[in-house]
Amino acid sequence: MKTKKKIRTSLSSFQDFFSEHKSVLKESFIALLICALGDLFAGIILGNMTFFLETFPGLLVIIPGAIGMRGNIFGTFASRLSTNLHIGILSPEFKFSEDLNNNIISSFVLTLVLSLFLAIIAKLFCILLHYESMSLIDFIFVSVIAGIISNLIMLPITMLVSFKSFSHGWDPDNITTPIIAALGDLLTLPAIIVSVIFLSFLNTDAFIKNICFVVIIVLVIIAFIYAIKKSDESKKIIFQSIPILLLCSALGVSAGIILNSSVETLLTNPTLLTLLPLFSGLCGSLISILSARLSSSLHYGLIEPLTRPQGESIHNFLICYVLALLMFPFIGFLAEDSTEILGLVGVGFVNIIAISLISGIILLTIMIFVVYFISINSYNHDLDPDNIVIPISTSLTDAISSLILVSVSLLLLGII
């Protein structure tokens, strides 16, 4: 059994802090850059989906939830892998084991179940708001098929990034979650496009379409029963994750409501609209890094689950603030630069950088306390933080990031 590392009880000097955490800052910074580029390309893909959005009404409703769900499921999968690698349950040689198989099966089943639930929620959302939309069966086809496609790609990539980063001496907590978030943003939209094309072919023959629908429902049910009966570990992961992920779906809807009610009426500037997905993606990745590091530290014994954070916990908070000071001005610059390249009028580099940085610091300050509170309370109640903290914190981040960005934008630009 591995000896636990010594718990840190005091803060070192700033010079010692930067020296000690140089590798963490470097690894996380590179990962967050990749995340920013992924969100930028995701926006480009979404901008070219006009034909599909017009042909299949209601499709836009499911897209934010699908992107968030992918990040939540595979973010927690990556966090569990990282924790198991740190404490020695999994070998960095990438050998299949019972623990790894349980994690793979659980993630796949969660994708199927949550994709089905997301389709139902999307249809209900359209009915309640009187949106024109495709049928429930069509929603289920698009959501589940896109989930399977994304799953087949993201499962091996998540494992590859986790194991390879660990075997090269890098901390997966600093790398995997933001990279997986970026991949989720990139892969979800193409997967939805493929599923919509597949649905178009099925719509030409109602009998085959109904057969395929029955097969999908049976597949979800069989997979769910198999996973919960396979082992106590997979059953634990599924039953701890599903309620949290259902809550995250509701928070995703809240994020959409905030965007639709605020952005369309208050933010008419293209730079601010470009900044929105970059800001939301970066905030989610930054919070994911913090969540994963706190979870691993709790499991490894580096952090005591105390009500008041101290020592190692505060070091993790400071790491996030340093990354925020580097990344939020960068995405502000990226948003304004993209606007100018497209020949549109922006708000100016100084304004957009100030908006991005101030909004980011406010959100990060709020979420640091939320993440720490959820982490220690889930750990103290014998719940695995890997299954809980990332999905709740990132979904809550999505829900409030737009509100904070809109409010700061209105204040700094003097609109109110």
PDB file of N, CA and C in Angstrom, residues 12 70 200 236 345 349:
ATOM      1  N   SER A  12       3.485  28.454   1.440  1.00  0.00           N
ATOM      2  CA  SER A  12       4.871  28.848   1.235  1.00  0.00           C
ATOM      3  C   SER A  12       4.902  30.255   0.653  1.00  0.00           C
ATOM      4  N   ARG A  70     -21.716  15.349 -22.576  1.00  0.00           N
ATOM      5  CA  ARG A  70     -20.494  14.670 -22.986  1.00  0.00           C
ATOM      6  C   ARG A  70     -19.332  15.068 -22.080  1.00  0.00           C
ATOM      7  N   SER A 200     -32.514  11.058 -41.600  1.00  0.00           N
ATOM      8  CA  SER A 200     -33.111  11.398 -42.895  1.00  0.00           C
ATOM      9  C   SER A 200     -33.351  10.155 -43.740  1.00  0.00           C
ATOM     10  N   LYS A 236     -22.370   1.267  -8.345  1.00  0.00           N
ATOM     11  CA  LYS A 236     -22.144   2.465  -7.535  1.00  0.00           C
ATOM     12  C   LYS A 236     -21.949   3.692  -8.419  1.00  0.00           C
ATOM     13  N   VAL A 345     -17.717  45.223 -36.390  1.00  0.00           N
ATOM     14  CA  VAL A 345     -17.315  46.225 -35.410  1.00  0.00           C
ATOM     15  C   VAL A 345     -17.364  45.618 -34.010  1.00  0.00           C
ATOM     16  N   PHE A 349     -10.192  46.204 -27.880  1.00  0.00           N
ATOM     17  CA  PHE A 349      -9.429  45.192 -27.151  1.00  0.00           C
ATOM     18  C   PHE A 349      -9.407  45.449 -25.648  1.00  0.00           C
TER      19      PHE A 349
END
